Each structure stands twice: as C-alpha cells, then as structure tokens.
Amino acid sequence: MTMPNAFGITGAGLGLRRALLPALQAGVPDCIDFFEVSPENWINVGGHLGRIFRSLTERHCFVAHGLALSLGGPAPLDTTFLYQLKRFLDKHDFALYTEHLSFCSDEGHFYDLYPIPFTHEAVRHVAGRIRQSQDILERPIALENASYYVQPPQAEMDELSFINAVLTEADCLLHLDVNNIYVNSVNHGYDALAFLHGLPGERIVYGHVAGHDLEPSGLIIDTHGQNTID
C-alpha cells in the first residue's frame, strides 16, 4: 500500500519470498506494482536464485525493508553491515530503505524486535544512529512504527510523541505500519484514528497491512499470520 511519495512507488506491493520465484519467472501479475524484500535474506544469495532475483530487480520496482540494523540498540552500529547493505542497494538500484523503530541486538542478535523506551535520551540516541546510517547509505531511511506489548519503562512521553520526535530529530521518513497502530491501540487503549492523524503525512512513503492473532487473554499479537481485517 502506498501514499504519494518521491520514490516512484505507487499502487500495491508484495513481500518477495523465495518460494514465489518459480511462479514469478513465468510473469508478474499486473496487480503487483512493486516488491518489498528484506536485504538480510538476499545480500549473499548467488547462483541460480541470485540470477532470478537480479532479473526481477532489473525489470520491476523494489524497496528494501530491513530487519537487523537495530537502530535503537545500545551497541555501536554495525558499519560493516551498513557498507555491505549500501553495495546491495546500489547494485539493484533501490532508492528506498526502511527499518523498524526498535532494537534487536546487544552483544548478539535476538531474532526479535524490541521496543525502545520513550525518553528524550532515546530520541537523541536513535536519531544519531539514523543520521549516521543515512550518511553511509547515501539515501534516506524510512522508519516503521513498531508493535509492543508492555509499556516501556520510565517513559517520558507517549508513543506518538516519541515517533514524531525521532522523525524530526533525524529528519527521516516514515514507513507506516497500519496493523501495528491497530495492535497497539487495542493493547494499550488509545484511539487509532487520532494516532494516525497525529503523524506527519508528508513523511510517509508507503504502508504495511497485515493480519494478527488474538490471544485468549484479549491481547493481540502482530504475527502476520492471519488475513488482514477490514
């Protein structure tokens, strides 16, 4: 799902999975306007799969949606990975890279995304890492609003204020996850529409829609494991 933007991304996109490659070799349906890929899953792919991937990126619009940069993490940024990522983005001519407003590493990767405390110090910390990453990648980063299931400790502001502060401080873009807004609004009891209206629309580059699971306790989890609700 896309909003008006300066990256030539329009219409509806699809997350590319390796299992889809055989079908896509026969032709890409007209209903798919662009593809989204996680660079971590493709950077080191060569051989037959690498050639198929390259043939797709040469002919279709792609965006990169990262999983492992850990912009909110306490450890120094992995600049080796960032330069590797830049080469990948340059090779395939990806204009846009997005990442989660979260962290996923501290002396090793957690293989999950964790929320960042909503504090002024965290705003400065994350914004500095975003600026450093944008300088290395030589392209803007769009942040995806994340889901979270407990209130971050020692919060000095609410989620909306935190997101807006990071976007302003880092001067970056927003990758809007609609499902995460809904999940958080139910779990934490706020008005999803008011939250959406409070975000800077001019920074939104495209959006995610996905499904979620309902736990017996009433908690809903952003699993991408169910159909998208109306």
mmCIF file of C-alpha atoms in Angstrom:
data_model
loop_
_atom_site.group_PDB
_atom_site.id
_atom_site.type_symbol
_atom_site.label_atom_id
_atom_site.label_comp_id
_atom_site.label_asym_id
_atom_site.label_seq_id
_atom_site.Cartn_x
_atom_site.Cartn_y
_atom_site.Cartn_z
ATOM 1 C CA MET A 1 0.000 0.000 0.000
ATOM 2 C CA THR A 2 1.464 3.385 -0.961
ATOM 3 C CA MET A 3 0.937 7.066 -0.304
ATOM 4 C CA PRO A 4 2.109 9.916 -2.584
ATOM 5 C CA ASN A 5 5.914 9.946 -2.439
ATOM 6 C CA ALA A 6 9.029 10.952 -4.311
ATOM 7 C CA PHE A 7 10.324 7.404 -4.872
ATOM 8 C CA GLY A 8 8.145 6.305 -7.764
ATOM 9 C CA ILE A 9 6.399 3.752 -5.534
ATOM 10 C CA THR A 10 2.713 3.535 -6.343
ATOM 11 C CA GLY A 11 -0.082 1.015 -6.002
ATOM 12 C CA ALA A 12 0.083 -2.247 -4.076
ATOM 13 C CA GLY A 13 3.228 -4.243 -3.396
ATOM 14 C CA LEU A 14 4.089 -7.765 -2.288
ATOM 15 C CA GLY A 15 6.739 -9.088 0.068
ATOM 16 C CA LEU A 16 9.033 -11.281 -2.034
ATOM 17 C CA ARG A 17 9.689 -14.812 -0.732
ATOM 18 C CA ARG A 18 11.941 -17.391 -2.345
ATOM 19 C CA ALA A 19 9.008 -19.781 -2.721
ATOM 20 C CA LEU A 20 7.409 -17.273 -5.108
ATOM 21 C CA LEU A 21 10.324 -17.149 -7.546
ATOM 22 C CA PRO A 22 9.278 -20.042 -9.840
ATOM 23 C CA ALA A 23 5.828 -18.540 -10.370
ATOM 24 C CA LEU A 24 7.205 -15.029 -10.878
ATOM 25 C CA GLN A 25 9.626 -16.262 -13.535
ATOM 26 C CA ALA A 26 6.594 -17.035 -15.667
ATOM 27 C CA GLY A 27 5.362 -13.474 -15.255
ATOM 28 C CA VAL A 28 4.482 -10.885 -12.644
ATOM 29 C CA PRO A 29 0.725 -10.270 -12.290
ATOM 30 C CA ASP A 30 -0.434 -6.772 -13.192
ATOM 31 C CA CYS A 31 -1.858 -6.323 -9.691
ATOM 32 C CA ILE A 32 1.678 -6.270 -8.215
ATOM 33 C CA ASP A 33 3.119 -2.777 -8.617
ATOM 34 C CA PHE A 34 6.303 -3.278 -6.604
ATOM 35 C CA PHE A 35 8.108 -5.791 -4.403
ATOM 36 C CA GLU A 36 9.473 -5.477 -0.886
ATOM 37 C CA VAL A 37 12.478 -7.525 0.218
ATOM 38 C CA SER A 38 14.472 -7.858 3.413
ATOM 39 C CA PRO A 39 18.105 -7.300 2.357
ATOM 40 C CA GLU A 40 19.388 -9.673 5.032
ATOM 41 C CA ASN A 41 17.716 -12.531 3.150
ATOM 42 C CA TRP A 42 19.210 -11.646 -0.242
ATOM 43 C CA ILE A 43 22.581 -9.933 0.167
ATOM 44 C CA ASN A 44 24.641 -13.126 -0.069
ATOM 45 C CA VAL A 45 22.360 -15.071 -2.408
ATOM 46 C CA GLY A 46 24.126 -16.119 -5.606
ATOM 47 C CA GLY A 47 23.864 -18.867 -8.170
ATOM 48 C CA HIS A 48 20.541 -19.691 -9.777
ATOM 49 C CA LEU A 49 18.413 -17.894 -7.157
ATOM 50 C CA GLY A 50 20.642 -14.841 -7.348
ATOM 51 C CA ARG A 51 20.224 -14.658 -11.112
ATOM 52 C CA ILE A 52 16.444 -14.924 -10.849
ATOM 53 C CA PHE A 53 16.429 -12.193 -8.206
ATOM 54 C CA ARG A 54 18.599 -9.960 -10.368
ATOM 55 C CA SER A 55 16.321 -10.467 -13.359
ATOM 56 C CA LEU A 56 13.388 -9.271 -11.249
ATOM 57 C CA THR A 57 15.141 -6.211 -9.818
ATOM 58 C CA GLU A 58 16.199 -5.180 -13.326
ATOM 59 C CA ARG A 59 12.590 -5.154 -14.545
ATOM 60 C CA HIS A 60 10.469 -4.188 -11.540
ATOM 61 C CA CYS A 61 10.285 -1.624 -8.749
ATOM 62 C CA PHE A 62 11.695 -2.790 -5.400
ATOM 63 C CA VAL A 63 12.033 -1.385 -1.897
ATOM 64 C CA ALA A 64 14.229 -2.751 0.880
ATOM 65 C CA HIS A 65 12.790 -3.369 4.352
ATOM 66 C CA GLY A 66 15.477 -4.182 6.895
ATOM 67 C CA LEU A 67 15.281 -6.474 9.906
ATOM 68 C CA ALA A 68 18.635 -6.381 11.662
ATOM 69 C CA LEU A 69 20.122 -2.872 11.812
ATOM 70 C CA SER A 70 18.945 -2.427 15.414
ATOM 71 C CA LEU A 71 18.642 1.346 15.257
ATOM 72 C CA GLY A 72 17.661 1.550 18.916
ATOM 73 C CA GLY A 73 20.304 -0.838 20.203
ATOM 74 C CA PRO A 74 22.993 0.011 22.776
ATOM 75 C CA ALA A 75 25.919 -1.477 20.831
ATOM 76 C CA PRO A 76 27.731 0.554 18.157
ATOM 77 C CA LEU A 77 26.158 0.448 14.723
ATOM 78 C CA ASP A 78 27.354 -2.417 12.546
ATOM 79 C CA THR A 79 29.062 -0.286 9.909
ATOM 80 C CA THR A 80 30.436 -3.374 8.145
ATOM 81 C CA PHE A 81 26.859 -4.456 7.522
ATOM 82 C CA LEU A 82 25.856 -0.921 6.506
ATOM 83 C CA TYR A 83 28.524 -0.769 3.788
ATOM 84 C CA GLN A 84 27.523 -4.253 2.625
ATOM 85 C CA LEU A 85 23.924 -3.061 2.557
ATOM 86 C CA LYS A 86 24.876 0.017 0.535
ATOM 87 C CA ARG A 87 26.552 -2.141 -2.110
ATOM 88 C CA PHE A 88 23.411 -4.289 -2.311
ATOM 89 C CA LEU A 89 21.108 -1.262 -2.636
ATOM 90 C CA ASP A 90 23.364 0.313 -5.259
ATOM 91 C CA LYS A 91 23.677 -2.910 -7.275
ATOM 92 C CA HIS A 92 19.924 -3.325 -7.512
ATOM 93 C CA ASP A 93 19.156 0.399 -7.750
ATOM 94 C CA PHE A 94 16.916 0.511 -4.666
ATOM 95 C CA ALA A 95 16.132 4.127 -3.864
ATOM 96 C CA LEU A 96 14.413 3.423 -0.545
ATOM 97 C CA TYR A 97 15.454 1.543 2.577
ATOM 98 C CA THR A 98 13.198 1.160 5.602
ATOM 99 C CA GLU A 99 13.853 -0.194 9.094
ATOM 100 C CA HIS A 100 11.996 -0.750 12.346
ATOM 101 C CA LEU A 101 11.952 1.791 15.154
ATOM 102 C CA SER A 102 13.154 -0.837 17.609
ATOM 103 C CA PHE A 103 16.251 -2.785 18.595
ATOM 104 C CA CYS A 104 17.206 -6.409 18.051
ATOM 105 C CA SER A 105 20.779 -6.813 19.255
ATOM 106 C CA ASP A 106 23.049 -6.360 22.261
ATOM 107 C CA GLU A 107 26.203 -8.483 22.182
ATOM 108 C CA GLY A 108 24.408 -10.730 19.702
ATOM 109 C CA HIS A 109 21.148 -10.790 17.755
ATOM 110 C CA PHE A 110 17.848 -11.540 19.499
ATOM 111 C CA TYR A 111 15.935 -12.574 16.338
ATOM 112 C CA ASP A 112 13.041 -10.455 17.518
ATOM 113 C CA LEU A 113 12.216 -6.744 17.612
ATOM 114 C CA TYR A 114 12.041 -4.972 20.972
ATOM 115 C CA PRO A 115 10.590 -1.519 21.766
ATOM 116 C CA ILE A 116 12.678 1.469 22.721
ATOM 117 C CA PRO A 117 11.968 3.457 25.914
ATOM 118 C CA PHE A 118 10.008 6.610 25.127
ATOM 119 C CA THR A 119 12.594 9.007 26.577
ATOM 120 C CA HIS A 120 14.356 12.142 25.370
ATOM 121 C CA GLU A 121 17.704 10.368 25.647
ATOM 122 C CA ALA A 122 16.407 7.560 23.423
ATOM 123 C CA VAL A 123 15.234 10.104 20.837
ATOM 124 C CA ARG A 124 18.736 11.577 20.635
ATOM 125 C CA HIS A 125 20.359 8.125 20.583
ATOM 126 C CA VAL A 126 18.183 6.711 17.808
ATOM 127 C CA ALA A 127 18.215 9.889 15.730
ATOM 128 C CA GLY A 128 22.012 9.989 15.796
ATOM 129 C CA ARG A 129 22.217 6.399 14.588
ATOM 130 C CA ILE A 130 19.717 7.097 11.828
ATOM 131 C CA ARG A 131 21.707 10.105 10.615
ATOM 132 C CA GLN A 132 24.911 8.037 10.628
ATOM 133 C CA SER A 133 23.187 5.249 8.692
ATOM 134 C CA GLN A 134 21.746 7.671 6.135
ATOM 135 C CA ASP A 135 25.187 9.178 5.590
ATOM 136 C CA ILE A 136 26.708 5.751 4.900
ATOM 137 C CA LEU A 137 23.852 4.528 2.714
ATOM 138 C CA GLU A 138 23.621 7.871 0.868
ATOM 139 C CA ARG A 139 19.847 7.589 0.819
ATOM 140 C CA PRO A 140 17.061 8.338 3.302
ATOM 141 C CA ILE A 141 15.772 5.809 5.806
ATOM 142 C CA ALA A 142 12.071 5.387 6.494
ATOM 143 C CA LEU A 143 11.201 4.172 10.000
ATOM 144 C CA GLU A 144 8.445 1.650 10.614
ATOM 145 C CA ASN A 145 6.378 2.181 13.752
ATOM 146 C CA ALA A 146 6.696 -0.996 15.820
ATOM 147 C CA SER A 147 4.295 -3.065 17.905
ATOM 148 C CA TYR A 148 4.937 -3.507 21.640
ATOM 149 C CA TYR A 149 3.152 -5.442 24.349
ATOM 150 C CA VAL A 150 4.152 -3.823 27.644
ATOM 151 C CA GLN A 151 4.521 -0.131 28.374
ATOM 152 C CA PRO A 152 8.196 0.850 28.026
ATOM 153 C CA PRO A 153 9.684 1.612 31.452
ATOM 154 C CA GLN A 154 10.496 5.182 32.529
ATOM 155 C CA ALA A 155 8.539 6.672 29.619
ATOM 156 C CA GLU A 156 8.781 10.465 29.389
ATOM 157 C CA MET A 157 6.306 10.774 26.503
ATOM 158 C CA ASP A 158 3.711 8.708 24.684
ATOM 159 C CA GLU A 159 4.343 6.611 21.577
ATOM 160 C CA LEU A 160 3.079 9.226 19.124
ATOM 161 C CA SER A 161 5.254 11.973 20.607
ATOM 162 C CA PHE A 162 8.257 9.647 20.556
ATOM 163 C CA ILE A 163 7.829 8.731 16.896
ATOM 164 C CA ASN A 164 7.366 12.363 15.869
ATOM 165 C CA ALA A 165 10.388 13.458 17.899
ATOM 166 C CA VAL A 166 12.630 10.839 16.259
ATOM 167 C CA LEU A 167 11.400 11.718 12.767
ATOM 168 C CA THR A 168 12.092 15.403 13.372
ATOM 169 C CA GLU A 169 15.455 14.943 15.106
ATOM 170 C CA ALA A 170 16.743 12.513 12.464
ATOM 171 C CA ASP A 171 14.994 14.236 9.538
ATOM 172 C CA CYS A 172 13.962 10.854 8.162
ATOM 173 C CA LEU A 173 10.850 9.313 6.623
ATOM 174 C CA LEU A 174 8.018 7.138 7.930
ATOM 175 C CA HIS A 175 7.085 3.629 6.836
ATOM 176 C CA LEU A 176 3.570 3.401 8.206
ATOM 177 C CA ASP A 177 2.509 0.018 9.592
ATOM 178 C CA VAL A 178 -1.278 0.234 9.830
ATOM 179 C CA ASN A 179 -1.623 -3.097 11.615
ATOM 180 C CA ASN A 180 0.868 -2.070 14.298
ATOM 181 C CA ILE A 181 -1.176 1.047 15.027
ATOM 182 C CA TYR A 182 -4.286 -1.092 15.414
ATOM 183 C CA VAL A 183 -2.498 -3.707 17.556
ATOM 184 C CA ASN A 184 -1.052 -1.072 19.879
ATOM 185 C CA SER A 185 -4.321 0.852 20.084
ATOM 186 C CA VAL A 186 -6.187 -2.249 21.262
ATOM 187 C CA ASN A 187 -3.480 -3.471 23.625
ATOM 188 C CA HIS A 188 -2.774 -0.052 25.151
ATOM 189 C CA GLY A 189 -6.199 1.550 24.895
ATOM 190 C CA TYR A 190 -5.773 4.541 22.606
ATOM 191 C CA ASP A 191 -7.670 5.925 19.606
ATOM 192 C CA ALA A 192 -6.042 4.521 16.453
ATOM 193 C CA LEU A 193 -7.558 7.155 14.154
ATOM 194 C CA ALA A 194 -6.411 10.031 16.362
ATOM 195 C CA PHE A 195 -2.941 8.461 16.439
ATOM 196 C CA LEU A 196 -2.890 8.240 12.651
ATOM 197 C CA HIS A 197 -3.967 11.870 12.298
ATOM 198 C CA GLY A 198 -1.118 12.881 14.603
ATOM 199 C CA LEU A 199 1.582 11.503 12.308
ATOM 200 C CA PRO A 200 3.303 13.738 9.709
ATOM 201 C CA GLY A 201 1.679 12.644 6.451
ATOM 202 C CA GLU A 202 4.333 14.383 4.375
ATOM 203 C CA ARG A 203 6.949 11.930 5.681
ATOM 204 C CA ILE A 204 5.001 8.731 4.885
ATOM 205 C CA VAL A 205 6.462 6.787 1.940
ATOM 206 C CA TYR A 206 4.342 3.640 1.981
ATOM 207 C CA GLY A 207 2.357 1.448 4.323
ATOM 208 C CA HIS A 208 2.106 -2.106 5.597
ATOM 209 C CA VAL A 209 -1.125 -4.008 6.097
ATOM 210 C CA ALA A 210 -1.096 -7.446 7.727
ATOM 211 C CA GLY A 211 -3.012 -9.775 9.987
ATOM 212 C CA HIS A 212 -2.651 -10.523 13.689
ATOM 213 C CA ASP A 213 -3.501 -13.233 16.212
ATOM 214 C CA LEU A 214 -5.879 -12.862 19.151
ATOM 215 C CA GLU A 215 -4.716 -14.433 22.418
ATOM 216 C CA PRO A 216 -7.204 -15.896 24.949
ATOM 217 C CA SER A 217 -6.286 -13.037 27.292
ATOM 218 C CA GLY A 218 -7.548 -10.497 24.741
ATOM 219 C CA LEU A 219 -4.029 -9.406 23.755
ATOM 220 C CA ILE A 220 -3.498 -9.207 20.010
ATOM 221 C CA ILE A 221 -0.105 -10.063 18.526
ATOM 222 C CA ASP A 222 1.396 -8.748 15.296
ATOM 223 C CA THR A 223 2.195 -12.130 13.741
ATOM 224 C CA HIS A 224 1.322 -11.524 10.063
ATOM 225 C CA GLY A 225 -0.250 -14.953 10.461
ATOM 226 C CA GLN A 226 -3.894 -14.156 9.711
ATOM 227 C CA ASN A 227 -5.852 -12.405 6.996
ATOM 228 C CA THR A 228 -5.989 -8.619 7.169
ATOM 229 C CA ILE A 229 -9.165 -7.402 8.870
ATOM 230 C CA ASP A 230 -11.471 -4.849 7.240
#
